[in-house]
């Protein structure tokens, strides 16, 4: 869909999902096309409905098949001495095709915490691409929360 929209005249900005587990727009070349066409890219779902924000052993309303990938992400963040939130934001910031992020917050404390995430350095592009390769090709049914069919409790 994104590639089709890029062909429409007058497109100046996109908002797309993007996270360490959801790099389909990187893999498809959409980010590169946006840069070539001077289209601003804003990303959402950086924390994948909060799953990448904090480690949790609880099973939730997401697909069971996603759990090992989320666990692997949190193992990677721990190995780098970072929280999941820190790694997710540093990952996204490594891609200079992206000009902004939409981060959710329910409290003023969460807003403040989100602001501090931008004080840290981004990952290098090479580091971010290594992480992206770890999760390459995850099916859309795992990385698109709208497609998760478990009962939300």
PDB file of C-alpha atoms in Angstrom:
ATOM      1  CA  UNK A   1       0.000   0.000   0.000  1.00  0.00           C
ATOM      2  CA  UNK A   2       2.757   2.455   0.897  1.00  0.00           C
ATOM      3  CA  UNK A   3       4.490   2.028  -2.457  1.00  0.00           C
ATOM      4  CA  UNK A   4       1.213   2.682  -4.287  1.00  0.00           C
ATOM      5  CA  UNK A   5       0.592   5.832  -2.244  1.00  0.00           C
ATOM      6  CA  UNK A   6       4.060   7.119  -3.105  1.00  0.00           C
ATOM      7  CA  UNK A   7       3.033   7.208  -6.743  1.00  0.00           C
ATOM      8  CA  UNK A   8       0.134   9.574  -6.004  1.00  0.00           C
ATOM      9  CA  UNK A   9       0.842  13.230  -6.755  1.00  0.00           C
ATOM     10  CA  UNK A  10       1.229  15.638  -3.857  1.00  0.00           C
ATOM     11  CA  UNK A  11       2.311  13.155  -1.170  1.00  0.00           C
ATOM     12  CA  UNK A  12       4.565  15.065   1.236  1.00  0.00           C
ATOM     13  CA  UNK A  13       4.520  12.862   4.348  1.00  0.00           C
ATOM     14  CA  UNK A  14       3.896   9.282   5.427  1.00  0.00           C
ATOM     15  CA  UNK A  15       3.153   7.719   8.789  1.00  0.00           C
ATOM     16  CA  UNK A  16       4.060   4.041   8.817  1.00  0.00           C
ATOM     17  CA  UNK A  17       4.638   1.303  11.389  1.00  0.00           C
ATOM     18  CA  UNK A  18       8.312   0.634  12.086  1.00  0.00           C
ATOM     19  CA  UNK A  19      10.158  -1.148  14.879  1.00  0.00           C
ATOM     20  CA  UNK A  20      13.023  -3.583  15.321  1.00  0.00           C
ATOM     21  CA  UNK A  21      10.530  -6.380  14.619  1.00  0.00           C
ATOM     22  CA  UNK A  22       8.705  -4.568  11.812  1.00  0.00           C
ATOM     23  CA  UNK A  23      11.099  -3.427   9.125  1.00  0.00           C
ATOM     24  CA  UNK A  24       8.947  -4.263   6.115  1.00  0.00           C
ATOM     25  CA  UNK A  25       9.176  -0.681   4.808  1.00  0.00           C
ATOM     26  CA  UNK A  26      12.967  -0.843   4.990  1.00  0.00           C
ATOM     27  CA  UNK A  27      13.037  -4.243   3.287  1.00  0.00           C
ATOM     28  CA  UNK A  28      10.605  -3.163   0.549  1.00  0.00           C
ATOM     29  CA  UNK A  29      12.588  -0.027  -0.292  1.00  0.00           C
ATOM     30  CA  UNK A  30       9.794   2.323   0.799  1.00  0.00           C
ATOM     31  CA  UNK A  31      12.106   4.321   3.078  1.00  0.00           C
ATOM     32  CA  UNK A  32      14.599   4.755   0.255  1.00  0.00           C
ATOM     33  CA  UNK A  33      11.846   5.850  -2.168  1.00  0.00           C
ATOM     34  CA  UNK A  34      10.551   8.364   0.359  1.00  0.00           C
ATOM     35  CA  UNK A  35      14.002   9.904   0.647  1.00  0.00           C
ATOM     36  CA  UNK A  36      14.408  10.029  -3.134  1.00  0.00           C
ATOM     37  CA  UNK A  37      11.035  11.775  -3.478  1.00  0.00           C
ATOM     38  CA  UNK A  38      11.577  14.101  -0.518  1.00  0.00           C
ATOM     39  CA  UNK A  39       8.645  12.608   1.408  1.00  0.00           C
ATOM     40  CA  UNK A  40       8.815  13.015   5.208  1.00  0.00           C
ATOM     41  CA  UNK A  41       8.497   9.731   7.109  1.00  0.00           C
ATOM     42  CA  UNK A  42       7.008   9.533  10.590  1.00  0.00           C
ATOM     43  CA  UNK A  43       6.822   6.155  12.291  1.00  0.00           C
ATOM     44  CA  UNK A  44       4.437   4.651  14.815  1.00  0.00           C
ATOM     45  CA  UNK A  45       4.249   1.319  16.646  1.00  0.00           C
ATOM     46  CA  UNK A  46       7.866   1.684  17.719  1.00  0.00           C
ATOM     47  CA  UNK A  47       7.137  -0.320  20.902  1.00  0.00           C
ATOM     48  CA  UNK A  48       4.761  -2.773  19.159  1.00  0.00           C
ATOM     49  CA  UNK A  49       1.821  -2.214  21.509  1.00  0.00           C
ATOM     50  CA  UNK A  50       4.236  -1.993  24.446  1.00  0.00           C
ATOM     51  CA  UNK A  51       5.748  -5.453  23.957  1.00  0.00           C
ATOM     52  CA  UNK A  52       9.168  -4.006  23.159  1.00  0.00           C
ATOM     53  CA  UNK A  53       8.948  -1.356  25.880  1.00  0.00           C
ATOM     54  CA  UNK A  54       9.162  -3.632  28.892  1.00  0.00           C
ATOM     55  CA  UNK A  55      10.062  -7.249  29.381  1.00  0.00           C
ATOM     56  CA  UNK A  56       7.196  -9.362  30.632  1.00  0.00           C
ATOM     57  CA  UNK A  57       6.873 -13.075  31.233  1.00  0.00           C
ATOM     58  CA  UNK A  58       3.095 -12.842  31.022  1.00  0.00           C
ATOM     59  CA  UNK A  59       1.387 -14.151  27.925  1.00  0.00           C
ATOM     60  CA  UNK A  60      -1.073 -11.682  26.542  1.00  0.00           C
ATOM     61  CA  UNK A  61      -3.415 -10.946  23.712  1.00  0.00           C
ATOM     62  CA  UNK A  62      -0.655 -11.097  21.097  1.00  0.00           C
ATOM     63  CA  UNK A  63       0.021 -14.252  19.041  1.00  0.00           C
ATOM     64  CA  UNK A  64       1.941 -16.963  20.888  1.00  0.00           C
ATOM     65  CA  UNK A  65       4.320 -17.185  17.915  1.00  0.00           C
ATOM     66  CA  UNK A  66       5.475 -13.611  18.591  1.00  0.00           C
ATOM     67  CA  UNK A  67       6.706 -14.372  22.120  1.00  0.00           C
ATOM     68  CA  UNK A  68      10.115 -15.877  21.177  1.00  0.00           C
ATOM     69  CA  UNK A  69      10.890 -12.849  18.997  1.00  0.00           C
ATOM     70  CA  UNK A  70       9.960 -10.414  21.760  1.00  0.00           C
ATOM     71  CA  UNK A  71      12.086 -12.434  24.200  1.00  0.00           C
ATOM     72  CA  UNK A  72      15.016 -12.318  21.770  1.00  0.00           C
ATOM     73  CA  UNK A  73      14.632  -8.536  21.428  1.00  0.00           C
ATOM     74  CA  UNK A  74      14.772  -8.096  25.213  1.00  0.00           C
ATOM     75  CA  UNK A  75      17.811 -10.374  25.423  1.00  0.00           C
ATOM     76  CA  UNK A  76      19.501  -8.157  22.833  1.00  0.00           C
ATOM     77  CA  UNK A  77      18.613  -4.991  24.743  1.00  0.00           C
ATOM     78  CA  UNK A  78      19.987  -6.467  27.979  1.00  0.00           C
ATOM     79  CA  UNK A  79      23.205  -7.501  26.213  1.00  0.00           C
ATOM     80  CA  UNK A  80      23.601  -3.899  25.053  1.00  0.00           C
ATOM     81  CA  UNK A  81      22.897  -2.556  28.558  1.00  0.00           C
ATOM     82  CA  UNK A  82      19.705  -0.884  27.405  1.00  0.00           C
ATOM     83  CA  UNK A  83      16.034  -1.123  28.256  1.00  0.00           C
ATOM     84  CA  UNK A  84      13.655  -2.267  25.563  1.00  0.00           C
ATOM     85  CA  UNK A  85      12.371   1.291  25.203  1.00  0.00           C
ATOM     86  CA  UNK A  86      15.911   2.626  24.794  1.00  0.00           C
ATOM     87  CA  UNK A  87      16.835   0.051  22.181  1.00  0.00           C
ATOM     88  CA  UNK A  88      13.631   0.485  20.175  1.00  0.00           C
ATOM     89  CA  UNK A  89      14.075   4.274  19.959  1.00  0.00           C
ATOM     90  CA  UNK A  90      17.832   4.079  19.315  1.00  0.00           C
ATOM     91  CA  UNK A  91      17.095   1.562  16.553  1.00  0.00           C
ATOM     92  CA  UNK A  92      14.576   3.807  14.800  1.00  0.00           C
ATOM     93  CA  UNK A  93      16.816   6.869  15.158  1.00  0.00           C
ATOM     94  CA  UNK A  94      19.574   5.041  13.238  1.00  0.00           C
ATOM     95  CA  UNK A  95      17.570   5.422  10.026  1.00  0.00           C
ATOM     96  CA  UNK A  96      17.997   8.970   8.793  1.00  0.00           C
ATOM     97  CA  UNK A  97      15.173   8.491   6.296  1.00  0.00           C
ATOM     98  CA  UNK A  98      12.849   8.744   9.318  1.00  0.00           C
ATOM     99  CA  UNK A  99      12.214  12.286  10.512  1.00  0.00           C
ATOM    100  CA  UNK A 100       9.975  11.633  13.510  1.00  0.00           C
ATOM    101  CA  UNK A 101       8.276   9.121  15.787  1.00  0.00           C
ATOM    102  CA  UNK A 102       4.816   8.989  17.276  1.00  0.00           C
ATOM    103  CA  UNK A 103       5.237   7.501  20.757  1.00  0.00           C
ATOM    104  CA  UNK A 104       2.296   6.690  22.962  1.00  0.00           C
ATOM    105  CA  UNK A 105       2.009   7.839  26.551  1.00  0.00           C
ATOM    106  CA  UNK A 106      -0.770   7.603  29.104  1.00  0.00           C
ATOM    107  CA  UNK A 107       0.809   9.659  31.882  1.00  0.00           C
ATOM    108  CA  UNK A 108       2.960  12.767  32.161  1.00  0.00           C
ATOM    109  CA  UNK A 109       5.736  10.559  33.560  1.00  0.00           C
ATOM    110  CA  UNK A 110       5.666   8.477  30.359  1.00  0.00           C
ATOM    111  CA  UNK A 111       5.943  11.661  28.294  1.00  0.00           C
ATOM    112  CA  UNK A 112       8.994  12.687  30.336  1.00  0.00           C
ATOM    113  CA  UNK A 113      10.488   9.210  29.954  1.00  0.00           C
ATOM    114  CA  UNK A 114       9.936   9.372  26.185  1.00  0.00           C
ATOM    115  CA  UNK A 115      11.758  12.707  26.028  1.00  0.00           C
ATOM    116  CA  UNK A 116      14.794  11.265  27.824  1.00  0.00           C
ATOM    117  CA  UNK A 117      15.035   8.514  25.210  1.00  0.00           C
ATOM    118  CA  UNK A 118      16.134  11.133  22.700  1.00  0.00           C
ATOM    119  CA  UNK A 119      19.046  12.291  24.868  1.00  0.00           C
ATOM    120  CA  UNK A 120      20.903   9.038  24.185  1.00  0.00           C
ATOM    121  CA  UNK A 121      22.774   8.369  20.975  1.00  0.00           C
ATOM    122  CA  UNK A 122      21.067   6.399  18.224  1.00  0.00           C
ATOM    123  CA  UNK A 123      22.494   3.093  17.138  1.00  0.00           C
ATOM    124  CA  UNK A 124      24.788   3.186  14.164  1.00  0.00           C
ATOM    125  CA  UNK A 125      23.138   2.260  10.889  1.00  0.00           C
ATOM    126  CA  UNK A 126      25.262  -0.884  10.825  1.00  0.00           C
ATOM    127  CA  UNK A 127      24.104  -1.922  14.329  1.00  0.00           C
ATOM    128  CA  UNK A 128      20.468  -1.248  13.452  1.00  0.00           C
ATOM    129  CA  UNK A 129      20.707  -3.227  10.217  1.00  0.00           C
ATOM    130  CA  UNK A 130      22.190  -6.159  12.162  1.00  0.00           C
ATOM    131  CA  UNK A 131      19.176  -6.098  14.491  1.00  0.00           C
ATOM    132  CA  UNK A 132      16.808  -5.792  11.532  1.00  0.00           C
ATOM    133  CA  UNK A 133      18.365  -8.928  10.001  1.00  0.00           C
ATOM    134  CA  UNK A 134      17.651 -10.840  13.221  1.00  0.00           C
ATOM    135  CA  UNK A 135      13.925 -10.269  12.741  1.00  0.00           C
ATOM    136  CA  UNK A 136      13.832 -10.175   8.936  1.00  0.00           C
ATOM    137  CA  UNK A 137      10.732 -11.526   7.278  1.00  0.00           C
ATOM    138  CA  UNK A 138       8.406 -11.874  10.256  1.00  0.00           C
ATOM    139  CA  UNK A 139       4.904 -12.382   8.859  1.00  0.00           C
ATOM    140  CA  UNK A 140       2.492  -9.482   8.923  1.00  0.00           C
ATOM    141  CA  UNK A 141       0.192 -11.492  11.180  1.00  0.00           C
ATOM    142  CA  UNK A 142       2.853 -11.159  13.894  1.00  0.00           C
ATOM    143  CA  UNK A 143       3.936  -7.542  13.396  1.00  0.00           C
ATOM    144  CA  UNK A 144       0.552  -5.934  12.691  1.00  0.00           C
ATOM    145  CA  UNK A 145      -1.468  -5.686  15.926  1.00  0.00           C
ATOM    146  CA  UNK A 146      -4.641  -5.089  13.901  1.00  0.00           C
ATOM    147  CA  UNK A 147      -4.285  -8.685  12.684  1.00  0.00           C
ATOM    148  CA  UNK A 148      -3.892 -10.205  16.142  1.00  0.00           C
ATOM    149  CA  UNK A 149      -7.036 -12.220  16.742  1.00  0.00           C
ATOM    150  CA  UNK A 150      -6.735 -13.326  20.360  1.00  0.00           C
ATOM    151  CA  UNK A 151      -9.371 -12.024  22.732  1.00  0.00           C
ATOM    152  CA  UNK A 152      -8.134  -8.860  24.391  1.00  0.00           C
ATOM    153  CA  UNK A 153      -8.578  -9.173  28.130  1.00  0.00           C
TER     154      UNK A 153
END
